CSV table of C-alpha atoms and ligand atoms in Angstrom, one decimal:
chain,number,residue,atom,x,y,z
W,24,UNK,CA,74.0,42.8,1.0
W,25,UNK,CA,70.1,42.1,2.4
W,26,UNK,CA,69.1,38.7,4.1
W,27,UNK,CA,68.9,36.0,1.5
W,28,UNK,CA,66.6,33.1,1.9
W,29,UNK,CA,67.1,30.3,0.2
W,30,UNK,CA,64.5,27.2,0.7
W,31,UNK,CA,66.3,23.1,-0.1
W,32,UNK,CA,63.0,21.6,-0.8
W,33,UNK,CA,63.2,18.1,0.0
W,34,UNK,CA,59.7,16.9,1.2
W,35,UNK,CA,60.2,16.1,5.0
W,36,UNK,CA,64.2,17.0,4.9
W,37,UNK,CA,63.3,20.2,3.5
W,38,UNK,CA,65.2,23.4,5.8
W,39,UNK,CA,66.2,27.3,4.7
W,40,UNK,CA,69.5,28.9,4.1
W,41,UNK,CA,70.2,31.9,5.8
W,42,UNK,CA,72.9,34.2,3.8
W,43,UNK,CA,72.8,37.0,6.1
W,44,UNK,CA,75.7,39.4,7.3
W,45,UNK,CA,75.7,39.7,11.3
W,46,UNK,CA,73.2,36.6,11.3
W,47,UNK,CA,75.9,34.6,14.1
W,48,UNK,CA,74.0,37.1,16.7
W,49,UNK,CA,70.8,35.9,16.0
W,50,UNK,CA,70.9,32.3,14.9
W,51,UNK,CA,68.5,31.0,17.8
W,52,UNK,CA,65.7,32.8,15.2
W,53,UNK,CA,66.7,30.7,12.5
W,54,UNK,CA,67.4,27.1,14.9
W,55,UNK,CA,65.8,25.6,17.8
W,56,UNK,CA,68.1,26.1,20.4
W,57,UNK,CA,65.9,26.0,23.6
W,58,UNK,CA,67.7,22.5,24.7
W,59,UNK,CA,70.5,20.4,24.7
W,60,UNK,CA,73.3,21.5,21.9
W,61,UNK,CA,76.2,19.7,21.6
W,62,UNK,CA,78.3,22.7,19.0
W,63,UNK,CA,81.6,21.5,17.2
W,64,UNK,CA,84.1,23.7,16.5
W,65,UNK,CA,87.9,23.9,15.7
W,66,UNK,CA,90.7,25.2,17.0
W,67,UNK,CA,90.9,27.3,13.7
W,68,UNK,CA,87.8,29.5,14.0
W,69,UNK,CA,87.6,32.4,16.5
W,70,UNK,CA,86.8,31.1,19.6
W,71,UNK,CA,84.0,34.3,19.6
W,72,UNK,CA,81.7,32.5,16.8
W,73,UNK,CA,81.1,29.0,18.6
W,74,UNK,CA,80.6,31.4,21.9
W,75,UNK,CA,78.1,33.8,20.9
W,76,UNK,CA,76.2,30.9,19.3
W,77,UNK,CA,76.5,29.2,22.6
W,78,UNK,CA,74.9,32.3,24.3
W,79,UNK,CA,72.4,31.4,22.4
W,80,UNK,CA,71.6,28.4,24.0
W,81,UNK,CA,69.5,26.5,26.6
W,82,UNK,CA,72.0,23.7,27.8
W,83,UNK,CA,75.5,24.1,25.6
W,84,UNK,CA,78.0,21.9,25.1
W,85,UNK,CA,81.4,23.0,22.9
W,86,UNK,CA,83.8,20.2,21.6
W,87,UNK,CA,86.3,21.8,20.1
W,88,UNK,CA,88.2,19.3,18.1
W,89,UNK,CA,92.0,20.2,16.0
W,90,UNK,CA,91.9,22.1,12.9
W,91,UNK,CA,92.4,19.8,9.5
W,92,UNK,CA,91.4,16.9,7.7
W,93,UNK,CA,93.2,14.9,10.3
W,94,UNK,CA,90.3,15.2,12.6
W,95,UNK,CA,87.4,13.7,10.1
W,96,UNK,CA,88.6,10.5,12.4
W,97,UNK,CA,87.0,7.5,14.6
W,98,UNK,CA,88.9,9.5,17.5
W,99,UNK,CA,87.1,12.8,17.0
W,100,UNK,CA,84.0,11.0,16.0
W,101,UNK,CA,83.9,8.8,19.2
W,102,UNK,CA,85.1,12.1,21.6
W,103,UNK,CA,82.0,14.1,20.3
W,104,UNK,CA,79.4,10.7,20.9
W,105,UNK,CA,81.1,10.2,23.9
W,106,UNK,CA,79.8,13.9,25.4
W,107,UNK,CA,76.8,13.1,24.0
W,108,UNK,CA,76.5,10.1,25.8
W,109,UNK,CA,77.6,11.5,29.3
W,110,UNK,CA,75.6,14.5,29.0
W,111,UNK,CA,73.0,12.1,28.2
W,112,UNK,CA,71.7,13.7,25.0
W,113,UNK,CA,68.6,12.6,23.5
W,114,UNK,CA,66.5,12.4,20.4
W,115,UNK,CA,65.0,15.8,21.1
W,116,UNK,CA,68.7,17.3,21.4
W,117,UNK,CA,70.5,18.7,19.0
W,118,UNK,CA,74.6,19.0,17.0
W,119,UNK,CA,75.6,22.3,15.5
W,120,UNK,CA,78.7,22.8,14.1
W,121,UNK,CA,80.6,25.9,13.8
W,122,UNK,CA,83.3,25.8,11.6
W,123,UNK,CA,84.4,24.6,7.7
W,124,UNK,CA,84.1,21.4,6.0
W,125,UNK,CA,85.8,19.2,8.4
W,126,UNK,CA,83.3,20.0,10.9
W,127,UNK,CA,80.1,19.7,9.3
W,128,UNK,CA,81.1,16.4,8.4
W,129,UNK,CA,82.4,14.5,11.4
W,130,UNK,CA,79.5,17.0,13.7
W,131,UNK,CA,76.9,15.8,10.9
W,132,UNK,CA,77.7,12.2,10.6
W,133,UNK,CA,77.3,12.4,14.9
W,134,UNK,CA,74.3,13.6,14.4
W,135,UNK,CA,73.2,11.4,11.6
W,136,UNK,CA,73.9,8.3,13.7
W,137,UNK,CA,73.4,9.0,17.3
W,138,UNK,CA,70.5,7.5,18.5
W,139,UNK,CA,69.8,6.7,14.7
W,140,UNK,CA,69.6,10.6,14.1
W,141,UNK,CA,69.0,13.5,15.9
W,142,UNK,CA,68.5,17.2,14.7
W,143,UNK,CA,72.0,18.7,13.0
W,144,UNK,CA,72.1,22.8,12.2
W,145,UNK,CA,75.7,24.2,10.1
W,146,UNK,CA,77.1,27.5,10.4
W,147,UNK,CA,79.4,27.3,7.9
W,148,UNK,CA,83.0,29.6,8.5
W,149,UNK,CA,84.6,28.9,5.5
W,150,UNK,CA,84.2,29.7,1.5
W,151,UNK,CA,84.1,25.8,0.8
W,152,UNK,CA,82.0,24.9,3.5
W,153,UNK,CA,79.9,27.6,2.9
W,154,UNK,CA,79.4,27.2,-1.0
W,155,UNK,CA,79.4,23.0,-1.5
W,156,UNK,CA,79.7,20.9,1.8
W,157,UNK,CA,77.5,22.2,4.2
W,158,UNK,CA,74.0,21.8,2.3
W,159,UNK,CA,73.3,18.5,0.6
W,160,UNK,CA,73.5,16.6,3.6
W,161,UNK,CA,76.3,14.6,2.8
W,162,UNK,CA,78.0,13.7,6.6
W,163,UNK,CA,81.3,11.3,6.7
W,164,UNK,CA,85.0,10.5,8.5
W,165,UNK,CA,87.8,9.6,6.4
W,166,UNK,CA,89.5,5.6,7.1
W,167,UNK,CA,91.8,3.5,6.5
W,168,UNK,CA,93.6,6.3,4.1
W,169,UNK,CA,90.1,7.1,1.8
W,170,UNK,CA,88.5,9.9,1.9
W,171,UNK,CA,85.0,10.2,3.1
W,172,UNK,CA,84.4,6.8,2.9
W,173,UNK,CA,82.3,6.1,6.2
W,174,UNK,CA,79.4,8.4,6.1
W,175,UNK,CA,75.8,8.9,5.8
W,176,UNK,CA,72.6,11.5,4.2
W,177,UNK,CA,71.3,13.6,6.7
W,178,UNK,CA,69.7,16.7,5.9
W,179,UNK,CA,70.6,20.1,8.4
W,180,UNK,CA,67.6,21.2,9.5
W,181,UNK,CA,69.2,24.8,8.9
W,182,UNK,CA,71.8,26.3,7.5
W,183,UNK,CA,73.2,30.0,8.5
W,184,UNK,CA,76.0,31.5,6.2
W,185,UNK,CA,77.1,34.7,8.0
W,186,UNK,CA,79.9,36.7,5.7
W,187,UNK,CA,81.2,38.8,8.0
W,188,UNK,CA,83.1,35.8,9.3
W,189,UNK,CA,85.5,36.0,6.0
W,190,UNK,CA,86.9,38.6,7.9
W,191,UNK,CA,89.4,36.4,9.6
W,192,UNK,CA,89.5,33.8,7.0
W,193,UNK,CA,93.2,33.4,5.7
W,194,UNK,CA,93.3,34.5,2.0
W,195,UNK,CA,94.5,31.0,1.0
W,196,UNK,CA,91.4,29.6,2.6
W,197,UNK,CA,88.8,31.8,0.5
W,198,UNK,CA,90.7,30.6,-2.6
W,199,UNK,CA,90.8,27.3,-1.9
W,200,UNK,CA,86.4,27.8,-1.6
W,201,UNK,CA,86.7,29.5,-4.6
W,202,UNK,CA,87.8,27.0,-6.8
W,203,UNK,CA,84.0,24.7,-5.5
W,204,UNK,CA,82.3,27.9,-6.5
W,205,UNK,CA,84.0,27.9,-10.2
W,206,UNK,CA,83.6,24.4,-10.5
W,207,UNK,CA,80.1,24.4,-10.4
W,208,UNK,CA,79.8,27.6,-12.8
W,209,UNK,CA,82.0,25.6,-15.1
W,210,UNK,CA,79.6,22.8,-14.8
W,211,UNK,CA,76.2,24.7,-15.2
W,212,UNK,CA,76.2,27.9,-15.3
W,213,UNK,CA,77.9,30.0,-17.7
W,214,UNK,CA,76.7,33.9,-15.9
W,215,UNK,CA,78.4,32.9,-12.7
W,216,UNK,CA,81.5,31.6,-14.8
W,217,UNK,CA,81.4,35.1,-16.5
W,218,UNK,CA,80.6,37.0,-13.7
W,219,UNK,CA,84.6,35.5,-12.1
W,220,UNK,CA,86.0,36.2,-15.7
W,221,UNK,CA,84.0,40.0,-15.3
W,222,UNK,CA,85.9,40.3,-11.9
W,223,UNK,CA,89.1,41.1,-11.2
W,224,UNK,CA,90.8,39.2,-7.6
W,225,UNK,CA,89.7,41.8,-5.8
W,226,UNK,CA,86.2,42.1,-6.9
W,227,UNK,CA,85.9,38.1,-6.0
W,228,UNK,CA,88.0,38.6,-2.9
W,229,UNK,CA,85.4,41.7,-2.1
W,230,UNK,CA,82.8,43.2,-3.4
W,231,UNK,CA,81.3,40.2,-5.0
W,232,UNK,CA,82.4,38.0,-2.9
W,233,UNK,CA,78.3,37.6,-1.6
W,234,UNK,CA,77.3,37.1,-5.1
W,235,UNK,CA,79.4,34.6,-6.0
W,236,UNK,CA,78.1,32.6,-2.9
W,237,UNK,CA,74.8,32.6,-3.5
W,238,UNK,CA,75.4,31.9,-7.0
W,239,UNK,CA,77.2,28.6,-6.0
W,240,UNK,CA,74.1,28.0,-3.5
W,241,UNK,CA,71.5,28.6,-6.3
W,242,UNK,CA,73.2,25.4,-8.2
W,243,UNK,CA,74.0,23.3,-5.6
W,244,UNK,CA,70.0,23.7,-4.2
W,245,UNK,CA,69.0,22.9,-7.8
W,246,UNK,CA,71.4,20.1,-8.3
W,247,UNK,CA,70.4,18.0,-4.6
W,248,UNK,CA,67.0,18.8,-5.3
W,249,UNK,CA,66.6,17.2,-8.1
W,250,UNK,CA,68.8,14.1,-7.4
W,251,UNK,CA,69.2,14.4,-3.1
W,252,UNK,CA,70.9,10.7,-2.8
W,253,UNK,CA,73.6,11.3,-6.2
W,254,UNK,CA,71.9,9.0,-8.1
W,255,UNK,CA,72.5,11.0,-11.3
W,256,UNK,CA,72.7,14.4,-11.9
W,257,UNK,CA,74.4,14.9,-8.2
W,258,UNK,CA,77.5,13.5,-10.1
W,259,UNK,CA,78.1,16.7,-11.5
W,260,UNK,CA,79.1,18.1,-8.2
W,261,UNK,CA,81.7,15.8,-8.1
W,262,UNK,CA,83.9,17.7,-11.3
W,263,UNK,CA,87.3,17.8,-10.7
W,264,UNK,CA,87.1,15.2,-7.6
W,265,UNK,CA,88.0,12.0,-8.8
W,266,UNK,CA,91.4,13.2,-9.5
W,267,UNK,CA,91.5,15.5,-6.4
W,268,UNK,CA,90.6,12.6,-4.1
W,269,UNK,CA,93.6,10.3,-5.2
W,270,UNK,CA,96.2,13.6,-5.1
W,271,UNK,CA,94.6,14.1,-1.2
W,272,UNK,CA,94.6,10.6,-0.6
W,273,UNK,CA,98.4,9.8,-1.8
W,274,UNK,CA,99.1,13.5,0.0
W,275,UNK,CA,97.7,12.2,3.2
W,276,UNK,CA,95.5,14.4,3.6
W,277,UNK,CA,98.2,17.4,4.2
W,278,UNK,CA,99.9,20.1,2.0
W,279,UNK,CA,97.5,21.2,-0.6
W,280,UNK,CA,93.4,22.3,0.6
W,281,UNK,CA,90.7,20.6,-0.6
W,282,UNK,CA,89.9,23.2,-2.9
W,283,UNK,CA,93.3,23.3,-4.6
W,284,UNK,CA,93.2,19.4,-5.3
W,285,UNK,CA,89.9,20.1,-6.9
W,286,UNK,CA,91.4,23.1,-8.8
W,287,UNK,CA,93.8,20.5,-10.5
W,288,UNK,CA,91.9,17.9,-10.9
W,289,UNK,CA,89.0,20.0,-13.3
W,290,UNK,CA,91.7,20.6,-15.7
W,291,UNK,CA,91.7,16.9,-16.9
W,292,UNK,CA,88.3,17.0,-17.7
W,293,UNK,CA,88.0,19.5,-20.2
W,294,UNK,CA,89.8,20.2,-23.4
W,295,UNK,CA,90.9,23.2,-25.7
W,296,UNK,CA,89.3,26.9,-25.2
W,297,UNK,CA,87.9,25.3,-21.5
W,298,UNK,CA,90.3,24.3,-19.8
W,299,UNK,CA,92.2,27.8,-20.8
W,300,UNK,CA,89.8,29.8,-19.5
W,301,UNK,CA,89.3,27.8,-16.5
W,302,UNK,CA,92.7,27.9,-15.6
W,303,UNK,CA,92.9,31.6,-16.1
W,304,UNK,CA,90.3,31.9,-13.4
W,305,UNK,CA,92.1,29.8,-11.3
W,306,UNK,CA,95.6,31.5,-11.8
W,307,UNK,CA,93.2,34.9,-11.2
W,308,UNK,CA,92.1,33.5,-7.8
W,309,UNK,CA,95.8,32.0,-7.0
W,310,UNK,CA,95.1,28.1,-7.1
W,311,UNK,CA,97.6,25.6,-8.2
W,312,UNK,CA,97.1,24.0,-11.5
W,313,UNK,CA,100.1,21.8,-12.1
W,314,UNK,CA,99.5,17.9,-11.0
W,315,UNK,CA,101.8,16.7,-8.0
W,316,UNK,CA,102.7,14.0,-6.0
W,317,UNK,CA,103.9,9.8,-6.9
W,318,UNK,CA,101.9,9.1,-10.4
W,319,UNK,CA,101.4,5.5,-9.9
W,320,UNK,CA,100.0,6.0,-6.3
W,321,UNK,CA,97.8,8.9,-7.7
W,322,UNK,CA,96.6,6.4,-10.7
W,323,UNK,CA,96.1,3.6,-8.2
W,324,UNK,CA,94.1,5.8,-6.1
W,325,UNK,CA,91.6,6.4,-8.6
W,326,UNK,CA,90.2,2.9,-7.9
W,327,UNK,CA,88.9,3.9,-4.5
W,328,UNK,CA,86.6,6.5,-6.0
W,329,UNK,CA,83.2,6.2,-4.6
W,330,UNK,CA,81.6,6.9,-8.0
W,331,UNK,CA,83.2,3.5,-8.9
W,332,UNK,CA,80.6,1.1,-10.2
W,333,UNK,CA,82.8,-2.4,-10.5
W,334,UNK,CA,85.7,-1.1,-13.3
W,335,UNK,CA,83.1,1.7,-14.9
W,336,UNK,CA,83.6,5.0,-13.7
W,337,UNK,CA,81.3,7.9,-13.7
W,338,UNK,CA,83.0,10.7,-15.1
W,339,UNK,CA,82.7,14.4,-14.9
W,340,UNK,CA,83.5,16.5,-18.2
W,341,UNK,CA,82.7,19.7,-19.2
W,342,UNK,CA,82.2,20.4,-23.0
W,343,UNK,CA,81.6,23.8,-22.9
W,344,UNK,CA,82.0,26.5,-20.4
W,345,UNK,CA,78.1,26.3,-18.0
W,346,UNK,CA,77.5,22.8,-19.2
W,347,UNK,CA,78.7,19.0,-18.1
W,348,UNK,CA,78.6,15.8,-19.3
W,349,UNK,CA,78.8,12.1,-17.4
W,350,UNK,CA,80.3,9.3,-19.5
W,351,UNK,CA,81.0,5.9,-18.4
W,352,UNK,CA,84.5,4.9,-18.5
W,353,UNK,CA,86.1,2.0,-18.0
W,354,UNK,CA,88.8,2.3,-15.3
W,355,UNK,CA,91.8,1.2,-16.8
W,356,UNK,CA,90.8,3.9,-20.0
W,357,UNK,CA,90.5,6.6,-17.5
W,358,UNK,CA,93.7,5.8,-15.9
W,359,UNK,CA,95.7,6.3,-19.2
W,360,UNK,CA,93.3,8.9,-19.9
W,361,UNK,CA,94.8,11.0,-17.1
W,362,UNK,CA,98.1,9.1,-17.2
W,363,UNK,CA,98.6,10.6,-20.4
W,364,UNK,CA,97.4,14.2,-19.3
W,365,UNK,CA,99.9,14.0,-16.2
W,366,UNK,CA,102.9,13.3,-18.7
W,367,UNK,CA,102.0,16.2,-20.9
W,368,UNK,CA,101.8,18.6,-18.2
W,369,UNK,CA,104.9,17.7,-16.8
W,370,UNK,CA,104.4,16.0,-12.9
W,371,UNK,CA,106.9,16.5,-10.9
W,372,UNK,CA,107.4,12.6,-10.2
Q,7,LIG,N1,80.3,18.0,-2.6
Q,7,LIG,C1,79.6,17.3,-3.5
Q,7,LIG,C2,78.2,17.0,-3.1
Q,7,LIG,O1,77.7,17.6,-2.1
Q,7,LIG,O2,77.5,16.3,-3.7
């Protein structure tokens, strides 16, 4: 697969993505790494990828912090300000983080904040990170049990997606990246949908693996240009999340990916011939389906969705296979909504 460029066009905050295989050997042509870089990884990638990017650079620093949601903490976000601080970064300096979603977040949301923002680059190692969280410039730490829900916008001034790094990626892990990838062809774009339904496992696991990727980036660049701070359309990106949030939430974070709550929670939001053939996708790819977990606490959980506006909810549906749809519902209707969907499918209370 060539070198794919693809430009966010966001007036000052615009920046490229780089898809390019054997790109983590040359990422000081696509970042300014002629100064202080503080890089956070963890303990999950290969310790080679944060390496050779630091070979790359004038001054690095590595902070490596534990591998899982567990880490998108105050503690790891005060360790990595804290070398910043006695290293005695500056506003020239700059945060890159090498790993998945985890990562990008608590490493962006350092950068977003220190010294009221300094310059942030993502090399993405993972499927999910790779296709959804580490362009759109959302940053954030989990507290007090919610998701996500200390965090700021702040554009990478890069982004370098190198493939060859899916190498050593656990087979669970791709999956669980999949399912943000099928979400958004479920959502708006019916070729990519067909393209997984064209495929058999190992097609997506291989082959077209690359294709599928920059599908997903097309979208998401088309979605965050046109509504950067989720005012509107943004919303769309968020199919399949409100349930996955409260299953992660009420899971503490643990047991099922990110990917896989998501996978479960997209089923609620579409009916009939939809949500058959996106669950035959995601029974393809090997992602769970079935609702788990403490109902009530799940229900409950809903109300700490950040798309919450007083009881109305913005929700994600998708009518048809490529399109979506946001209606407003009232809270307590949603809650019964999926109440009712969770009973017919059978939770495991
Ligand atoms: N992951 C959803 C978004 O970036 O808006």
């Amino acid at each position: 697969m060539e070198k794919t460029v693809l430009h966010m066009e966001l007036g000052e905050n615009s920046y490229d993505i780089t898809v390019e295989r054997g790109a983590l050997d040359k990422v000081s042509e696509y970042m300014k790494l002629s100064r202080k870089v503080l890089i956070v990884t963890d303990s999950g990638v290969p310790r080679e990828y944060p390496e050779k990017v630091a070979k790359q650079c004038k001054e690095p620093y590595i902070v490596t912090i534990p591998e899982g949601e567990s880490s998108k903490s105050f503690e790891s976000y005060k360790e990595i300000l804290s070398v910043m601080c006695e290293k005695e970064f500056t506003r020239t300096d700059c945060v890159v983080a090498v790993g998945g979603g985890v990562c990008g977040d608590l490493a962006g949301f350092c950068a977003a904040s220190y010294m009221r923002g300094i310059d942030f680059y993502n090399i993405p190692t993972t499927v999910l990170s790779q296709v959804d969280s580490s362009i759109g410039g959302k940053t954030a730490i989990d507290f007090g049990g919610y998701k996500n829900i200390v965090g700021a916008f702040h554009q990478p001034k890069g982004v370098v997606i190198d493939n060859n790094v899916l190498a050593t990626l656990p087979e669970r892990r791709i999956a669980d990246g999949l399912s943000e990838a099928l979400k958004m062809a479920a959502t708006y774009d019916k070729e990519l949908f067909e393209l997984f339904e064209r495929s058999t496992r190992e097609e997506i696991f291989g082959e077209t693996i690359d294709r599928i990727i920059i599908g997903s980036l097309k979208i998401k660049k088309d979605v965050v240009e046109q509504d950067e701070k989720e005012t509107g359309l943004r919303k769309i990106l968020n199919f399949g999340h409100t349930v996955a949030h409260a299953l992660e939430s009420c899971g503490d974070f643990s047991g099922y990916f990110h990917g896989e709550c998501v996978a479960i929670g997209m089923l609620p939001m579409c009916e009939g011939t939809v949500r058959e053939r996106i669950k035959t996708q995601l029974l393809k790819i090997g992602l769970p389906t079935k609702p788990f977990g403490d109902k009530s606490r799940i229900l409950s959980a809903i109300a700490h969705d950040k798309k919450l506006a007083g009881t109305t909810l913005s929700a994600v549906y998708a009518p048809e296979i490529g399109r979506y749809e946001i209606r407003k519902v009232d809270l307590a209707e949603y809650r019964k909504e999926i109440s009712d969907y969770f009973e017919k499918e059978d939770m495991t209370v």
